[in-house]
Structures are given as structure tokens and as C-alpha cells.
Tab-separated table of C-alpha atoms in Angstrom:
chain	number	residue	atom	x	y	z
A	1	UNK	CA	35.855	18.264	32.335
A	2	UNK	CA	34.951	14.633	31.634
A	3	UNK	CA	31.482	15.144	33.106
A	4	UNK	CA	30.949	18.238	30.951
A	5	UNK	CA	32.067	16.387	27.833
A	6	UNK	CA	29.728	13.466	28.616
A	7	UNK	CA	26.790	15.817	29.163
A	8	UNK	CA	27.400	17.372	25.763
A	9	UNK	CA	27.258	13.956	24.078
A	10	UNK	CA	24.115	13.092	26.035
A	11	UNK	CA	22.465	16.322	24.890
A	12	UNK	CA	23.451	15.598	21.308
A	13	UNK	CA	22.009	12.089	21.586
A	14	UNK	CA	18.730	13.432	22.999
A	15	UNK	CA	18.467	15.965	20.170
A	16	UNK	CA	19.097	13.268	17.596
A	17	UNK	CA	16.486	11.002	19.196
A	18	UNK	CA	13.978	13.863	19.220
A	19	UNK	CA	14.661	14.475	15.551
A	20	UNK	CA	13.920	10.839	14.666
A	21	UNK	CA	10.616	10.974	16.532
A	22	UNK	CA	9.586	14.171	14.785
A	23	UNK	CA	10.424	12.770	11.385
A	24	UNK	CA	8.679	9.433	11.978
A	25	UNK	CA	6.148	9.535	9.149
A	26	UNK	CA	4.939	5.981	9.793
A	27	UNK	CA	2.644	6.030	6.745
A	28	UNK	CA	-0.288	3.712	7.299
A	29	UNK	CA	-1.097	3.305	3.620
A	30	UNK	CA	1.411	3.044	0.797
A	31	UNK	CA	1.387	1.151	-2.480
A	32	UNK	CA	2.769	1.490	-5.993
A	33	UNK	CA	1.863	-0.558	-9.049
A	34	UNK	CA	3.334	0.336	-12.417
A	35	UNK	CA	1.047	-2.206	-14.060
A	36	UNK	CA	-1.381	-4.930	-13.054
A	37	UNK	CA	0.032	-8.009	-14.725
A	38	UNK	CA	0.392	-11.365	-13.010
A	39	UNK	CA	3.902	-10.527	-11.818
A	40	UNK	CA	2.731	-7.343	-10.082
A	41	UNK	CA	0.877	-9.267	-7.359
A	42	UNK	CA	-1.459	-6.279	-7.053
A	43	UNK	CA	-4.233	-8.409	-5.541
A	44	UNK	CA	-2.246	-8.562	-2.301
A	45	UNK	CA	-3.204	-4.924	-1.687
A	46	UNK	CA	-5.944	-4.059	-4.184
A	47	UNK	CA	-9.343	-5.636	-4.878
A	48	UNK	CA	-11.662	-5.690	-7.892
A	49	UNK	CA	-15.437	-5.413	-7.542
A	50	UNK	CA	-18.344	-5.545	-9.974
A	51	UNK	CA	-17.338	-5.538	-13.631
A	52	UNK	CA	-13.742	-4.491	-12.937
A	53	UNK	CA	-11.211	-6.958	-14.316
A	54	UNK	CA	-7.690	-7.236	-15.652
A	55	UNK	CA	-7.676	-6.089	-19.281
A	56	UNK	CA	-6.771	-8.166	-22.294
A	57	UNK	CA	-3.338	-6.597	-22.366
A	58	UNK	CA	-2.676	-8.198	-18.944
A	59	UNK	CA	-1.151	-4.950	-17.696
A	60	UNK	CA	-4.154	-2.658	-17.057
A	61	UNK	CA	-7.415	-2.927	-15.145
A	62	UNK	CA	-10.630	-2.327	-17.048
A	63	UNK	CA	-13.111	-0.837	-14.587
A	64	UNK	CA	-16.070	-0.629	-16.949
A	65	UNK	CA	-16.910	-0.975	-20.599
A	66	UNK	CA	-17.345	-4.717	-21.083
A	67	UNK	CA	-20.948	-4.062	-22.043
A	68	UNK	CA	-23.833	-1.624	-21.752
A	69	UNK	CA	-24.701	-0.462	-18.225
A	70	UNK	CA	-21.687	-1.717	-16.293
A	71	UNK	CA	-20.093	-0.663	-13.018
A	72	UNK	CA	-16.839	-1.518	-11.321
A	73	UNK	CA	-14.541	-0.566	-8.471
A	74	UNK	CA	-10.819	-0.855	-7.933
A	75	UNK	CA	-10.149	-0.419	-4.208
A	76	UNK	CA	-7.281	-0.622	-1.752
A	77	UNK	CA	-7.933	-3.348	0.803
A	78	UNK	CA	-6.258	-1.563	3.690
A	79	UNK	CA	-8.282	1.301	5.203
A	80	UNK	CA	-6.879	4.759	5.863
A	81	UNK	CA	-7.382	6.957	8.910
A	82	UNK	CA	-6.940	10.699	8.376
A	83	UNK	CA	-5.837	11.147	11.994
A	84	UNK	CA	-2.705	9.231	12.964
A	85	UNK	CA	-3.547	6.786	15.752
A	86	UNK	CA	-0.384	7.281	17.843
A	87	UNK	CA	0.519	10.932	17.445
A	88	UNK	CA	-3.017	12.251	16.721
A	89	UNK	CA	-1.494	14.296	13.929
A	90	UNK	CA	-3.383	14.826	10.689
A	91	UNK	CA	-2.461	12.665	7.719
A	92	UNK	CA	-1.579	14.001	4.284
A	93	UNK	CA	-1.547	11.880	1.146
A	94	UNK	CA	-0.485	11.815	-2.491
A	95	UNK	CA	-2.324	9.787	-5.101
A	96	UNK	CA	-1.294	9.159	-8.709
A	97	UNK	CA	-2.834	7.069	-11.477
A	98	UNK	CA	-2.715	6.769	-15.251
A	99	UNK	CA	-5.921	6.034	-17.142
A	100	UNK	CA	-7.680	6.150	-20.502
A	101	UNK	CA	-11.296	6.380	-21.673
A	102	UNK	CA	-12.821	5.386	-24.995
A	103	UNK	CA	-14.386	8.014	-27.216
A	104	UNK	CA	-17.998	7.859	-26.065
A	105	UNK	CA	-19.816	9.916	-23.452
A	106	UNK	CA	-20.457	8.437	-20.038
A	107	UNK	CA	-20.112	9.050	-16.314
A	108	UNK	CA	-16.376	8.594	-16.592
A	109	UNK	CA	-14.021	7.712	-13.751
A	110	UNK	CA	-13.827	8.864	-10.130
A	111	UNK	CA	-11.246	8.719	-7.380
A	112	UNK	CA	-13.276	8.076	-4.228
A	113	UNK	CA	-12.911	8.007	-0.457
A	114	UNK	CA	-15.677	6.012	1.233
A	115	UNK	CA	-16.414	4.818	4.783
A	116	UNK	CA	-14.677	1.498	5.441
A	117	UNK	CA	-18.024	-0.139	6.303
A	118	UNK	CA	-19.460	0.711	2.878
A	119	UNK	CA	-20.518	-2.516	1.072
A	120	UNK	CA	-17.983	-2.414	-1.759
A	121	UNK	CA	-19.464	-5.418	-3.562
A	122	UNK	CA	-22.937	-3.841	-3.762
A	123	UNK	CA	-23.919	-1.753	-6.794
A	124	UNK	CA	-27.248	0.062	-6.888
A	125	UNK	CA	-27.082	1.575	-10.362
A	126	UNK	CA	-26.166	5.021	-9.073
A	127	UNK	CA	-23.639	7.486	-10.419
A	128	UNK	CA	-19.959	6.711	-9.878
A	129	UNK	CA	-21.083	3.217	-8.924
A	130	UNK	CA	-22.458	4.096	-5.477
A	131	UNK	CA	-24.738	7.160	-5.642
A	132	UNK	CA	-28.132	5.493	-5.861
A	133	UNK	CA	-30.775	5.749	-3.183
A	134	UNK	CA	-28.207	5.026	-0.485
A	135	UNK	CA	-27.030	8.029	1.548
A	136	UNK	CA	-23.286	7.900	2.050
A	137	UNK	CA	-20.563	10.261	3.199
A	138	UNK	CA	-17.868	10.480	0.548
A	139	UNK	CA	-15.214	12.547	-1.166
A	140	UNK	CA	-14.655	12.114	-4.890
A	141	UNK	CA	-12.770	13.592	-7.796
A	142	UNK	CA	-14.816	12.957	-10.923
A	143	UNK	CA	-13.343	12.807	-14.417
A	144	UNK	CA	-16.682	13.248	-16.130
A	145	UNK	CA	-17.459	12.933	-19.838
A	146	UNK	CA	-21.211	13.482	-19.574
A	147	UNK	CA	-22.995	16.786	-19.104
A	148	UNK	CA	-25.649	16.123	-16.511
A	149	UNK	CA	-28.031	19.085	-16.442
A	150	UNK	CA	-29.490	17.875	-13.147
A	151	UNK	CA	-26.154	18.447	-11.404
A	152	UNK	CA	-25.310	21.624	-13.271
A	153	UNK	CA	-22.336	20.051	-15.032
A	154	UNK	CA	-20.112	22.469	-16.909
A	155	UNK	CA	-19.806	20.301	-20.018
A	156	UNK	CA	-18.981	16.758	-21.088
A	157	UNK	CA	-15.254	17.189	-20.470
A	158	UNK	CA	-14.665	18.331	-16.909
A	159	UNK	CA	-13.048	17.437	-13.584
A	160	UNK	CA	-14.924	18.141	-10.373
A	161	UNK	CA	-14.473	17.734	-6.624
A	162	UNK	CA	-17.556	16.245	-4.955
A	163	UNK	CA	-18.124	16.252	-1.196
A	164	UNK	CA	-21.153	14.218	-0.120
A	165	UNK	CA	-23.065	15.146	-3.279
A	166	UNK	CA	-22.791	14.626	-7.053
A	167	UNK	CA	-22.990	18.396	-7.400
A	168	UNK	CA	-19.353	19.476	-7.506
A	169	UNK	CA	-18.067	22.035	-5.016
A	170	UNK	CA	-15.278	22.893	-7.472
A	171	UNK	CA	-15.121	22.154	-11.195
A	172	UNK	CA	-12.732	22.839	-14.079
A	173	UNK	CA	-13.091	22.619	-17.835
A	174	UNK	CA	-10.488	20.124	-19.097
A	175	UNK	CA	-10.684	21.704	-22.548
A	176	UNK	CA	-8.975	24.751	-21.045
A	177	UNK	CA	-5.713	22.769	-20.853
A	178	UNK	CA	-6.202	21.258	-24.322
A	179	UNK	CA	-7.080	17.761	-23.115
A	180	UNK	CA	-9.989	15.451	-23.843
A	181	UNK	CA	-10.868	12.930	-21.153
A	182	UNK	CA	-12.486	10.432	-23.516
A	183	UNK	CA	-10.121	10.918	-26.426
A	184	UNK	CA	-8.714	7.413	-26.037
A	185	UNK	CA	-5.207	8.604	-25.131
A	186	UNK	CA	-3.513	7.797	-21.855
A	187	UNK	CA	-3.740	10.572	-19.248
A	188	UNK	CA	-2.348	10.885	-15.738
A	189	UNK	CA	-3.616	12.588	-12.599
A	190	UNK	CA	-2.082	13.647	-9.279
A	191	UNK	CA	-4.417	14.138	-6.310
A	192	UNK	CA	-2.766	15.566	-3.193
A	193	UNK	CA	-4.019	16.532	0.233
A	194	UNK	CA	-1.870	18.657	2.549
A	195	UNK	CA	-3.290	18.282	6.070
A	196	UNK	CA	-1.452	21.238	7.625
A	197	UNK	CA	-2.792	23.760	5.123
A	198	UNK	CA	-6.006	21.741	4.521
A	199	UNK	CA	-5.377	22.097	0.809
A	200	UNK	CA	-6.738	19.570	-1.687
A	201	UNK	CA	-5.248	19.704	-5.201
A	202	UNK	CA	-5.900	17.942	-8.498
A	203	UNK	CA	-3.506	17.919	-11.458
A	204	UNK	CA	-3.956	16.420	-14.915
A	205	UNK	CA	-1.731	15.955	-17.953
A	206	UNK	CA	-0.941	13.654	-20.841
A	207	UNK	CA	0.876	10.507	-19.837
A	208	UNK	CA	4.651	10.911	-19.898
A	209	UNK	CA	4.617	14.652	-19.277
A	210	UNK	CA	6.020	16.215	-16.121
A	211	UNK	CA	3.808	16.941	-13.161
A	212	UNK	CA	2.126	20.317	-13.832
A	213	UNK	CA	3.392	23.157	-11.693
A	214	UNK	CA	-0.098	24.576	-11.172
A	215	UNK	CA	-3.070	22.417	-10.134
A	216	UNK	CA	-6.179	22.172	-12.261
A	217	UNK	CA	-8.333	22.346	-9.119
A	218	UNK	CA	-7.728	23.440	-5.531
A	219	UNK	CA	-10.146	23.217	-2.635
A	220	UNK	CA	-9.862	23.990	1.062
A	221	UNK	CA	-11.184	21.169	3.250
A	222	UNK	CA	-10.348	19.647	6.630
A	223	UNK	CA	-10.589	15.914	6.052
A	224	UNK	CA	-9.743	15.181	9.682
A	225	UNK	CA	-12.971	16.921	10.698
A	226	UNK	CA	-14.927	15.287	7.899
A	227	UNK	CA	-13.878	11.756	8.859
A	228	UNK	CA	-12.645	12.078	12.449
A	229	UNK	CA	-11.416	8.693	13.677
A	230	UNK	CA	-13.441	6.870	11.042
A	231	UNK	CA	-11.540	4.567	8.711
A	232	UNK	CA	-11.976	5.183	4.985
A	233	UNK	CA	-11.156	3.236	1.853
A	234	UNK	CA	-9.652	4.801	-1.254
A	235	UNK	CA	-10.415	3.566	-4.730
A	236	UNK	CA	-11.273	4.209	-8.344
A	237	UNK	CA	-14.890	3.752	-9.330
A	238	UNK	CA	-16.997	3.960	-12.473
A	239	UNK	CA	-20.447	3.209	-13.769
A	240	UNK	CA	-22.020	3.516	-17.187
A	241	UNK	CA	-25.694	3.601	-18.082
A	242	UNK	CA	-26.805	2.939	-21.646
A	243	UNK	CA	-23.244	3.350	-22.858
A	244	UNK	CA	-20.273	1.093	-23.492
A	245	UNK	CA	-17.574	3.546	-22.471
A	246	UNK	CA	-14.359	1.630	-21.783
A	247	UNK	CA	-12.279	2.901	-18.869
A	248	UNK	CA	-8.849	1.460	-18.101
A	249	UNK	CA	-6.396	2.140	-15.280
A	250	UNK	CA	-2.777	1.561	-16.300
A	251	UNK	CA	-0.911	2.349	-13.066
A	252	UNK	CA	-1.740	3.503	-9.558
A	253	UNK	CA	0.181	4.642	-6.491
A	254	UNK	CA	-0.806	6.056	-3.136
A	255	UNK	CA	1.190	7.261	-0.137
A	256	UNK	CA	0.032	8.736	3.163
A	257	UNK	CA	2.438	10.648	5.392
A	258	UNK	CA	2.664	12.611	8.609
A	259	UNK	CA	4.755	15.758	8.965
A	260	UNK	CA	5.290	18.133	11.894
A	261	UNK	CA	2.751	20.948	11.661
A	262	UNK	CA	5.455	23.602	11.381
A	263	UNK	CA	7.079	21.943	8.351
A	264	UNK	CA	6.014	22.110	4.743
A	265	UNK	CA	5.369	18.608	3.457
A	266	UNK	CA	6.464	19.210	-0.109
A	267	UNK	CA	10.190	20.078	-0.187
A	268	UNK	CA	11.874	21.622	-3.182
A	269	UNK	CA	12.947	19.219	-5.877
A	270	UNK	CA	16.772	19.189	-5.763
A	271	UNK	CA	16.904	18.151	-9.421
A	272	UNK	CA	15.534	21.574	-10.318
A	273	UNK	CA	18.914	23.140	-9.557
A	274	UNK	CA	21.160	20.506	-11.136
A	275	UNK	CA	23.469	22.048	-13.704
A	276	UNK	CA	22.389	25.590	-12.934
A	277	UNK	CA	25.045	26.514	-10.437
A	278	UNK	CA	28.672	25.658	-9.903
A	279	UNK	CA	29.383	23.320	-7.038
A	280	UNK	CA	30.688	25.018	-3.915
A	281	UNK	CA	33.175	22.950	-1.996
A	282	UNK	CA	33.335	23.054	1.782
A	283	UNK	CA	36.323	22.025	3.804
A	284	UNK	CA	35.471	18.895	5.787
A	285	UNK	CA	36.242	18.159	9.424
A	286	UNK	CA	37.688	14.870	10.521
A	287	UNK	CA	35.675	14.440	13.719
A	288	UNK	CA	34.294	10.888	13.336
A	289	UNK	CA	31.477	11.256	15.854
A	290	UNK	CA	30.171	14.413	14.261
A	291	UNK	CA	30.406	12.997	10.766
A	292	UNK	CA	28.544	9.816	11.757
A	293	UNK	CA	25.745	11.727	13.473
A	294	UNK	CA	25.512	14.187	10.570
A	295	UNK	CA	25.319	11.333	8.065
A	296	UNK	CA	22.578	9.649	10.086
A	297	UNK	CA	20.542	12.841	10.241
A	298	UNK	CA	20.951	13.714	6.573
A	299	UNK	CA	20.394	10.130	5.469
A	300	UNK	CA	16.835	10.133	6.799
A	301	UNK	CA	15.539	12.684	4.281
A	302	UNK	CA	15.839	15.488	6.765
A	303	UNK	CA	15.131	18.710	4.919
A	304	UNK	CA	15.536	21.990	6.806
A	305	UNK	CA	15.157	20.411	10.254
A	306	UNK	CA	18.047	18.026	9.661
A	307	UNK	CA	20.294	20.843	8.442
A	308	UNK	CA	19.525	22.827	11.578
A	309	UNK	CA	20.236	19.876	13.856
A	310	UNK	CA	23.546	19.209	12.127
A	311	UNK	CA	24.563	22.775	12.903
A	312	UNK	CA	23.508	22.283	16.530
A	313	UNK	CA	25.476	19.041	16.776
A	314	UNK	CA	28.624	20.701	15.433
A	315	UNK	CA	28.218	23.571	17.868
A	316	UNK	CA	27.606	21.351	20.929
A	317	UNK	CA	30.173	18.659	20.243
A	318	UNK	CA	32.757	20.458	18.204
A	319	UNK	CA	33.249	23.522	20.391
A	320	UNK	CA	33.959	25.371	17.170
A	321	UNK	CA	32.219	27.288	14.429
A	322	UNK	CA	29.613	25.072	12.753
A	323	UNK	CA	30.109	24.045	9.162
A	324	UNK	CA	27.122	23.795	6.839
A	325	UNK	CA	26.889	20.309	5.254
A	326	UNK	CA	27.685	20.203	1.551
A	327	UNK	CA	24.147	19.166	0.667
A	328	UNK	CA	22.730	22.369	2.161
A	329	UNK	CA	25.167	25.000	0.948
A	330	UNK	CA	23.287	28.064	-0.272
A	331	UNK	CA	24.032	28.657	-3.930
A	332	UNK	CA	24.572	32.222	-5.094
A	333	UNK	CA	22.997	32.907	-8.511
A	334	UNK	CA	25.381	33.812	-11.292
A	335	UNK	CA	23.426	36.879	-12.333
A	336	UNK	CA	24.265	38.664	-9.061
A	337	UNK	CA	27.875	38.922	-10.174
A	338	UNK	CA	29.541	37.548	-7.051
A	339	UNK	CA	32.880	35.809	-7.376
A	340	UNK	CA	33.204	32.504	-5.598
A	341	UNK	CA	36.262	31.508	-3.641
A	342	UNK	CA	37.144	28.872	-1.061
A	343	UNK	CA	37.722	29.841	2.556
A	344	UNK	CA	39.787	27.588	4.791
A	345	UNK	CA	39.925	28.164	8.530
A	346	UNK	CA	43.229	26.811	9.807
A	347	UNK	CA	42.797	27.579	13.489
A	348	UNK	CA	39.951	27.560	15.953
A	349	UNK	CA	38.793	30.881	17.327
A	350	UNK	CA	39.118	30.983	21.104
A	351	UNK	CA	38.207	33.912	23.339
A	352	UNK	CA	37.999	36.196	20.342
A	353	UNK	CA	41.636	35.567	19.348
A	354	UNK	CA	43.053	33.484	16.504
């Protein structure tokens, strides 16, 4: 009996250890800067090149616009690999930044991914600050305020996804969402890549508004095949020719992550349901071991996998019917008309008898 009990605890421990390994995101690139003042210490992770500099307000970075024909880059110092070195799993990422552009036409701003060996301090007068005569593999999201007939630009107020060419593979008219890129107001953009579904998404809104539910642009691309084991740098780049367009970046964050291929990497926002349903209370067990293990699992941001493992732990160790943790109780919508009531099991079911 003692040996059987010990084996159950060993199995539970092995399951818990497996769970931790599966959930080990180990992001190799993460940063967040709400502003770029002296207290932010942003230069420990980010670097300025060309005409990029801290703005007069001491809280934003001005990438271009200090004069006619300027170019600048704002780049993360640490490179990113789209294939995780240890697990060989593909890497997803989320990028966010707030920016503003002055009311003149120009090449605008671009979020770029470049080979790590690219000479970041060299500017050749090309578009986006690097597309001159040099051939380079790159991925970019352009926030363009100039209609370039040579590239078949839609208009002077568009967002495009560029892959190895200034001719966009996907483009969207920003006027369709009632925004103007160079209107002088502060805007914000979310750029996300989901490695499992190979889905690349771009969102855009006025600063202070909630993240849009639907992306402005979506594109299917396998970045792990595009880059392989090659390290890349991520950054914000701009160049202006015969224009004094001022472009400022007010905040910037980036986070890479690794998720098991069978899990969705963007869980539901729990705040979406706050206040919509009545709280359902679940009777709690007093088994200390189970409660500690359950707390450890749930405390790691578990999602559906953690909920499942908690149920397994209760079944293995408790020798009783598993209880769903409070955080994962399924809420019944009010409109279905069900009445809610508490159920308390006083005795354990054994051999089909109470």
C-alpha cells in the first residue's frame, strides 16, 4: 500500500515536471519602454543610428526630421532567432509601439527585421533607410505617407507588408479606418507573429484606444523558413528625401515566446468576462499536497493545459472525483435560463456506493 501511494506521488511529480518543461517559454528577446527619458535606461537594450536621437521632450525618440534628407534607425541590440536554440521550436513574437508623424508627405516609418550582420550604422540613401543598391533579405511593415508610383503604392496613407522588396505583398488603406498617418496625432500599432499558424498580423489605432479586435493586415508566412538559424535584429527605421517629415517614437515593447505546437498562443482575456456572470463557488478540499501542486501549476500562467493537469493530479493523488479549480469553472450564460445552485459532496463514492 505504501509502495502504491509512493508511486502515485512520483507519477504526479513527473507530470508536474513535464508541464513545467512544456510551458518553458524562455523568451530570448523581451523589452518594454514606456518612454525614452534618462531614467528609462533604454540605451542598455536599444541603440540609435544615423539621425535618430532623443527628442526635445526627453521622452520620445525622433528617428528623422531634423532636416531635409535625413535617415535614422532605432534598433534592439540583442539579436533574435526565429527557431529556439534548445527546443528547435518556432518562435512567435508581439511588437507594440506608439508613434507620430508631422503633416508632410514622406517615406514614413517602418518596423524592420534585418540580418544581424547588416551594417546598422551605414546609410546608402535608400528607402526605409536601407534599400539602396545593397541587396538584403528583410521583412518590414511600412507606415507610408508617400505614393510611390514605381512600387505601385495604393496612396499616400497606407500600411504595407514588405518581404525582400519595397513592393508590398499586402497593403491596406489607412483612410478606411478613419486614420491619417501623418496627421500629427499619436498612433499605436501592434505587430504579431504566430509561429504555429504562420500568421502575421498588423493592427493600428489612435493612441489610448483598445487593441482592435480585427487586424488591419494579415499575411501567411513561415519566418522560420525565411531566416532558418540566422540571427535577425528588429528595429524601427525611417528615411526622408527632400522632405523634413518629423517622425517620433513615444514607446516601444517587444516580446518573443515559445508555445507547444498544439496550444494556441493567444489565450482569452479573462477581463472580458468580468462583471458579466455571477461567481460560482466550488467547495474546496483540504488536501495540502494537492492544493500546493494545484497552486504551483495555476500560478505559472497555465491556461487549458494547467487546468487539465490539475484534474489529473486530483484524480491520481486524491483517489476521488476531481474538482475543477475555481479559476476554470465554466460559466453558464444568463440568457439560457438555468438556475445556479451549490452542490456539496459529503462522502466519497467507493465501488459505486455512497
